[in-house]
Amino acid sequence: MTVSASCHAHQFDDSPDSRSFDARKNRLGRMVHLACVQRQGRSSTWPDVVIECRLSRIMKLASLLAALTATQLPAHAFAQSYPERPVRFIVTFAPGGGTDIVARLVAQKLTDAWGAQVVVDNRGGGGGVIGTELAARAAPDGYTWLFGTSSGLVINPLLRKNLPYDPVRDFAPVTLLTTNANMLVVNASVQAASVKQLISLAQASPGKLNYATAGAGSPSHLVMELFKSMTRTSIVHVPYKGAGPAMVDVLGGQVQMTFNPIPPLLPHVKSGKLRALGVSSATRTLAAPDVPTIAEAGVPGFEYVLWYSMFVPARTPKAIVDVIQNHVARILDQPEVRDRLIAIGADPRSSTPAQLEAFVKTDTVRLRRIIEAAGLKSE
């Protein structure tokens, strides 16, 4: 039988038997036979070509079987045994801060639930760049996570050129963990008991008041620049090398005000050294429910929150992403977890991957506008 005759004569049988897996294998073998003969440019009988082309046939059959298996198995089957070894959870700041506390709380709860250890790996330095790059370069197998922050995934890309990672290209979203409002406080000597009074005071004396931040481009800087822009006030920026030194001078009265995370401010508010005027979130925060939002206190539409989240390297299987997201969502609903997070000024807030992606896009647009309005340039 010639090659051309075999090619034209071969027909697929639609009977039930032919639709069986064995029938598909037989048809595949004969098709490989025809391809081999055609490539060799000669006629041959079936037994001869089986010997000559057996390796090619086996390889092609294996590829087809793999493809058939992948399409027929449910997606969750790939993640049923996950995790099978320890997971590394990269935190891009040093131990002891808010990011570290939240990450370790979630990691411990997941370790308890899975029986496989989730290890927090603190990789501080470079304003979060070092740890973020490390996560971006990790294998997309579900065993490396990134503790995502607005600083590392939004502010750094907007303010720094030639970053060794791209937040959109290199990462896949998993879930939000918390949102974290800042509180606007003034030294007790400032003659303003409300946001409206502070705005009036600043407008009456442009450039006379000043505010402290943890440094140029820091969240405490950007939130105040948003406040200045929305209230049309002129308040002088005094940058420090960290939140600690900035707080010392606000308490001492050398600088009149600051925006800062809530927990370290509350003792000074209770002692009367500082006066709380408002929080930066759209709704009142659970950490300080008696303090109004800045929006309700006189600046409609004002909102600025820091956020903590979980990302994994891009191309991590969706089935694994779903396993992580589902477990974290359940953990954030636990009363003891919520209470611990609220105690450090964080509002628990899980999300789907799609919701986190949309959230980050919105935050990027908002922060880009703030940065441009403040005249900050990329480094």
mmCIF file of N, CA, C and O in Angstrom, residues 291-346:
data_model
loop_
_atom_site.group_PDB
_atom_site.id
_atom_site.type_symbol
_atom_site.label_atom_id
_atom_site.label_comp_id
_atom_site.label_asym_id
_atom_site.label_seq_id
_atom_site.Cartn_x
_atom_site.Cartn_y
_atom_site.Cartn_z
ATOM 1 N N VAL A 291 -13.031 58.881 66.487
ATOM 2 C CA VAL A 291 -12.391 59.944 65.700
ATOM 3 C C VAL A 291 -13.053 60.003 64.331
ATOM 4 O O VAL A 291 -13.130 58.986 63.632
ATOM 5 N N PRO A 292 -13.534 61.166 63.902
ATOM 6 C CA PRO A 292 -14.223 61.256 62.617
ATOM 7 C C PRO A 292 -13.258 61.079 61.451
ATOM 8 O O PRO A 292 -12.041 61.253 61.599
ATOM 9 N N THR A 293 -13.809 60.730 60.308
ATOM 10 C CA THR A 293 -12.990 60.732 59.100
ATOM 11 C C THR A 293 -12.752 62.186 58.687
ATOM 12 O O THR A 293 -13.538 63.086 59.027
ATOM 13 N N ILE A 294 -11.693 62.413 57.954
ATOM 14 C CA ILE A 294 -11.419 63.764 57.460
ATOM 15 C C ILE A 294 -12.503 64.190 56.486
ATOM 16 O O ILE A 294 -12.876 65.370 56.420
ATOM 17 N N ALA A 295 -13.058 63.224 55.763
ATOM 18 C CA ALA A 295 -14.138 63.545 54.831
ATOM 19 C C ALA A 295 -15.355 64.082 55.566
ATOM 20 O O ALA A 295 -15.942 65.103 55.170
ATOM 21 N N GLU A 296 -15.754 63.437 56.647
ATOM 22 C CA GLU A 296 -16.940 63.910 57.376
ATOM 23 C C GLU A 296 -16.624 65.135 58.223
ATOM 24 O O GLU A 296 -17.529 65.884 58.607
ATOM 25 N N ALA A 297 -15.327 65.378 58.497
ATOM 26 C CA ALA A 297 -14.940 66.518 59.338
ATOM 27 C C ALA A 297 -14.726 67.799 58.545
ATOM 28 O O ALA A 297 -14.409 68.830 59.150
ATOM 29 N N GLY A 298 -14.905 67.733 57.213
ATOM 30 C CA GLY A 298 -14.796 68.983 56.474
ATOM 31 C C GLY A 298 -14.139 68.921 55.119
ATOM 32 O O GLY A 298 -14.074 69.937 54.417
ATOM 33 N N VAL A 299 -13.660 67.732 54.685
ATOM 34 C CA VAL A 299 -13.021 67.615 53.366
ATOM 35 C C VAL A 299 -13.710 66.468 52.611
ATOM 36 O O VAL A 299 -13.192 65.346 52.574
ATOM 37 N N PRO A 300 -14.869 66.730 52.020
ATOM 38 C CA PRO A 300 -15.623 65.668 51.352
ATOM 39 C C PRO A 300 -14.784 64.958 50.284
ATOM 40 O O PRO A 300 -14.064 65.589 49.515
ATOM 41 N N GLY A 301 -14.882 63.638 50.263
ATOM 42 C CA GLY A 301 -14.167 62.861 49.261
ATOM 43 C C GLY A 301 -12.748 62.487 49.640
ATOM 44 O O GLY A 301 -12.074 61.757 48.904
ATOM 45 N N PHE A 302 -12.284 62.961 50.786
ATOM 46 C CA PHE A 302 -10.903 62.665 51.183
ATOM 47 C C PHE A 302 -10.786 61.189 51.578
ATOM 48 O O PHE A 302 -11.567 60.676 52.372
ATOM 49 N N GLU A 303 -9.783 60.525 51.024
ATOM 50 C CA GLU A 303 -9.500 59.142 51.402
ATOM 51 C C GLU A 303 -8.063 58.806 51.050
ATOM 52 O O GLU A 303 -7.591 59.071 49.940
ATOM 53 N N TYR A 304 -7.376 58.223 52.011
ATOM 54 C CA TYR A 304 -6.021 57.713 51.769
ATOM 55 C C TYR A 304 -5.778 56.610 52.783
ATOM 56 O O TYR A 304 -5.783 56.862 53.986
ATOM 57 N N VAL A 305 -5.566 55.400 52.298
ATOM 58 C CA VAL A 305 -5.270 54.286 53.200
ATOM 59 C C VAL A 305 -4.034 53.547 52.711
ATOM 60 O O VAL A 305 -3.779 53.456 51.507
ATOM 61 N N LEU A 306 -3.275 53.063 53.655
ATOM 62 C CA LEU A 306 -2.252 52.080 53.343
ATOM 63 C C LEU A 306 -2.930 50.718 53.288
ATOM 64 O O LEU A 306 -4.008 50.537 53.852
ATOM 65 N N TRP A 307 -2.319 49.781 52.614
ATOM 66 C CA TRP A 307 -2.929 48.455 52.545
ATOM 67 C C TRP A 307 -1.859 47.376 52.544
ATOM 68 O O TRP A 307 -0.739 47.573 52.082
ATOM 69 N N TYR A 308 -2.247 46.262 53.116
ATOM 70 C CA TYR A 308 -1.401 45.079 53.130
ATOM 71 C C TYR A 308 -2.124 43.987 52.346
ATOM 72 O O TYR A 308 -3.349 43.872 52.412
ATOM 73 N N SER A 309 -1.363 43.183 51.636
ATOM 74 C CA SER A 309 -1.976 42.207 50.743
ATOM 75 C C SER A 309 -1.039 41.027 50.520
ATOM 76 O O SER A 309 0.083 40.994 51.036
ATOM 77 N N MET A 310 -1.509 40.068 49.745
ATOM 78 C CA MET A 310 -0.700 38.917 49.358
ATOM 79 C C MET A 310 -0.657 38.807 47.848
ATOM 80 O O MET A 310 -1.700 38.867 47.181
ATOM 81 N N PHE A 311 0.566 38.646 47.334
ATOM 82 C CA PHE A 311 0.783 38.391 45.912
ATOM 83 C C PHE A 311 1.677 37.169 45.770
ATOM 84 O O PHE A 311 2.392 36.793 46.704
ATOM 85 N N VAL A 312 1.639 36.565 44.600
ATOM 86 C CA VAL A 312 2.532 35.453 44.271
ATOM 87 C C VAL A 312 3.177 35.761 42.924
ATOM 88 O O VAL A 312 2.695 36.627 42.176
ATOM 89 N N PRO A 313 4.280 35.087 42.591
ATOM 90 C CA PRO A 313 4.883 35.303 41.270
ATOM 91 C C PRO A 313 3.882 35.040 40.153
ATOM 92 O O PRO A 313 3.032 34.152 40.258
ATOM 93 N N ALA A 314 3.976 35.821 39.096
ATOM 94 C CA ALA A 314 3.100 35.621 37.940
ATOM 95 C C ALA A 314 3.225 34.192 37.429
ATOM 96 O O ALA A 314 4.284 33.574 37.541
ATOM 97 N N ARG A 315 2.130 33.699 36.882
ATOM 98 C CA ARG A 315 2.034 32.343 36.319
ATOM 99 C C ARG A 315 1.934 31.253 37.389
ATOM 100 O O ARG A 315 2.014 30.072 37.079
ATOM 101 N N THR A 316 1.746 31.648 38.637
ATOM 102 C CA THR A 316 1.416 30.652 39.653
ATOM 103 C C THR A 316 0.049 30.057 39.307
ATOM 104 O O THR A 316 -0.880 30.805 38.976
ATOM 105 N N PRO A 317 -0.118 28.740 39.353
ATOM 106 C CA PRO A 317 -1.404 28.134 38.963
ATOM 107 C C PRO A 317 -2.587 28.742 39.718
ATOM 108 O O PRO A 317 -2.529 28.932 40.937
ATOM 109 N N LYS A 318 -3.645 29.016 38.984
ATOM 110 C CA LYS A 318 -4.828 29.633 39.591
ATOM 111 C C LYS A 318 -5.419 28.750 40.690
ATOM 112 O O LYS A 318 -5.941 29.267 41.690
ATOM 113 N N ALA A 319 -5.327 27.443 40.521
ATOM 114 C CA ALA A 319 -5.883 26.545 41.539
ATOM 115 C C ALA A 319 -5.193 26.747 42.882
ATOM 116 O O ALA A 319 -5.829 26.708 43.936
ATOM 117 N N ILE A 320 -3.884 26.980 42.845
ATOM 118 C CA ILE A 320 -3.146 27.220 44.081
ATOM 119 C C ILE A 320 -3.495 28.593 44.650
ATOM 120 O O ILE A 320 -3.662 28.756 45.863
ATOM 121 N N VAL A 321 -3.604 29.591 43.784
ATOM 122 C CA VAL A 321 -4.013 30.923 44.232
ATOM 123 C C VAL A 321 -5.356 30.850 44.950
ATOM 124 O O VAL A 321 -5.554 31.459 46.009
ATOM 125 N N ASP A 322 -6.279 30.080 44.411
ATOM 126 C CA ASP A 322 -7.604 29.956 45.018
ATOM 127 C C ASP A 322 -7.534 29.280 46.390
ATOM 128 O O ASP A 322 -8.261 29.666 47.320
ATOM 129 N N VAL A 323 -6.669 28.284 46.524
ATOM 130 C CA VAL A 323 -6.512 27.617 47.824
ATOM 131 C C VAL A 323 -6.035 28.618 48.869
ATOM 132 O O VAL A 323 -6.574 28.703 49.979
ATOM 133 N N ILE A 324 -5.012 29.393 48.520
ATOM 134 C CA ILE A 324 -4.470 30.384 49.458
ATOM 135 C C ILE A 324 -5.533 31.408 49.824
ATOM 136 O O ILE A 324 -5.761 31.714 51.000
ATOM 137 N N GLN A 325 -6.192 31.957 48.828
ATOM 138 C CA GLN A 325 -7.187 33.008 49.057
ATOM 139 C C GLN A 325 -8.319 32.519 49.954
ATOM 140 O O GLN A 325 -8.741 33.221 50.884
ATOM 141 N N ASN A 326 -8.808 31.311 49.701
ATOM 142 C CA ASN A 326 -9.919 30.780 50.488
ATOM 143 C C ASN A 326 -9.535 30.602 51.952
ATOM 144 O O ASN A 326 -10.317 30.936 52.856
ATOM 145 N N HIS A 327 -8.345 30.086 52.203
ATOM 146 C CA HIS A 327 -7.909 29.882 53.578
ATOM 147 C C HIS A 327 -7.677 31.214 54.296
ATOM 148 O O HIS A 327 -8.053 31.369 55.467
ATOM 149 N N VAL A 328 -7.073 32.177 53.612
ATOM 150 C CA VAL A 328 -6.806 33.473 54.246
ATOM 151 C C VAL A 328 -8.113 34.183 54.573
ATOM 152 O O VAL A 328 -8.251 34.801 55.634
ATOM 153 N N ALA A 329 -9.087 34.119 53.677
ATOM 154 C CA ALA A 329 -10.382 34.755 53.928
ATOM 155 C C ALA A 329 -11.026 34.201 55.196
ATOM 156 O O ALA A 329 -11.588 34.955 56.007
ATOM 157 N N ARG A 330 -10.932 32.899 55.384
ATOM 158 C CA ARG A 330 -11.505 32.289 56.593
ATOM 159 C C ARG A 330 -10.746 32.729 57.849
ATOM 160 O O ARG A 330 -11.347 32.965 58.900
ATOM 161 N N ILE A 331 -9.438 32.852 57.726
ATOM 162 C CA ILE A 331 -8.623 33.283 58.865
ATOM 163 C C ILE A 331 -8.981 34.711 59.277
ATOM 164 O O ILE A 331 -9.116 35.027 60.462
ATOM 165 N N LEU A 332 -9.150 35.604 58.304
ATOM 166 C CA LEU A 332 -9.452 37.004 58.613
ATOM 167 C C LEU A 332 -10.840 37.173 59.228
ATOM 168 O O LEU A 332 -11.135 38.225 59.808
ATOM 169 N N ASP A 333 -11.686 36.159 59.102
ATOM 170 C CA ASP A 333 -13.015 36.207 59.713
ATOM 171 C C ASP A 333 -13.022 35.709 61.155
ATOM 172 O O ASP A 333 -14.035 35.843 61.853
ATOM 173 N N GLN A 334 -11.917 35.145 61.606
ATOM 174 C CA GLN A 334 -11.860 34.644 62.972
ATOM 175 C C GLN A 334 -11.838 35.804 63.972
ATOM 176 O O GLN A 334 -11.048 36.737 63.817
ATOM 177 N N PRO A 335 -12.693 35.789 64.985
ATOM 178 C CA PRO A 335 -12.770 36.906 65.935
ATOM 179 C C PRO A 335 -11.428 37.265 66.583
ATOM 180 O O PRO A 335 -11.099 38.439 66.718
ATOM 181 N N GLU A 336 -10.653 36.267 66.986
ATOM 182 C CA GLU A 336 -9.393 36.586 67.651
ATOM 183 C C GLU A 336 -8.403 37.244 66.695
ATOM 184 O O GLU A 336 -7.625 38.121 67.091
ATOM 185 N N VAL A 337 -8.439 36.857 65.420
ATOM 186 C CA VAL A 337 -7.564 37.482 64.428
ATOM 187 C C VAL A 337 -7.999 38.922 64.190
ATOM 188 O O VAL A 337 -7.170 39.842 64.146
ATOM 189 N N ARG A 338 -9.291 39.141 64.044
ATOM 190 C CA ARG A 338 -9.800 40.492 63.832
ATOM 191 C C ARG A 338 -9.435 41.402 65.007
ATOM 192 O O ARG A 338 -9.003 42.541 64.817
ATOM 193 N N ASP A 339 -9.582 40.898 66.225
ATOM 194 C CA ASP A 339 -9.278 41.704 67.406
ATOM 195 C C ASP A 339 -7.799 42.085 67.448
ATOM 196 O O ASP A 339 -7.450 43.228 67.786
ATOM 197 N N ARG A 340 -6.924 41.155 67.105
ATOM 198 C CA ARG A 340 -5.489 41.453 67.124
ATOM 199 C C ARG A 340 -5.111 42.455 66.056
ATOM 200 O O ARG A 340 -4.264 43.328 66.272
ATOM 201 N N LEU A 341 -5.733 42.350 64.896
ATOM 202 C CA LEU A 341 -5.439 43.299 63.821
ATOM 203 C C LEU A 341 -5.956 44.695 64.163
ATOM 204 O O LEU A 341 -5.269 45.698 63.946
ATOM 205 N N ILE A 342 -7.149 44.772 64.695
ATOM 206 C CA ILE A 342 -7.715 46.064 65.080
ATOM 207 C C ILE A 342 -6.856 46.729 66.142
ATOM 208 O O ILE A 342 -6.662 47.952 66.139
ATOM 209 N N ALA A 343 -6.281 45.937 67.032
ATOM 210 C CA ALA A 343 -5.438 46.480 68.105
ATOM 211 C C ALA A 343 -4.190 47.162 67.587
ATOM 212 O O ALA A 343 -3.637 48.042 68.250
ATOM 213 N N ILE A 344 -3.739 46.784 66.396
ATOM 214 C CA ILE A 344 -2.559 47.447 65.827
ATOM 215 C C ILE A 344 -2.950 48.468 64.751
ATOM 216 O O ILE A 344 -2.110 48.903 63.961
ATOM 217 N N GLY A 345 -4.222 48.825 64.715
ATOM 218 C CA GLY A 345 -4.666 49.880 63.808
ATOM 219 C C GLY A 345 -5.021 49.423 62.421
ATOM 220 O O GLY A 345 -5.168 50.246 61.511
ATOM 221 N N ALA A 346 -5.191 48.127 62.222
ATOM 222 C CA ALA A 346 -5.497 47.586 60.902
ATOM 223 C C ALA A 346 -6.942 47.116 60.839
ATOM 224 O O ALA A 346 -7.439 46.500 61.778
#
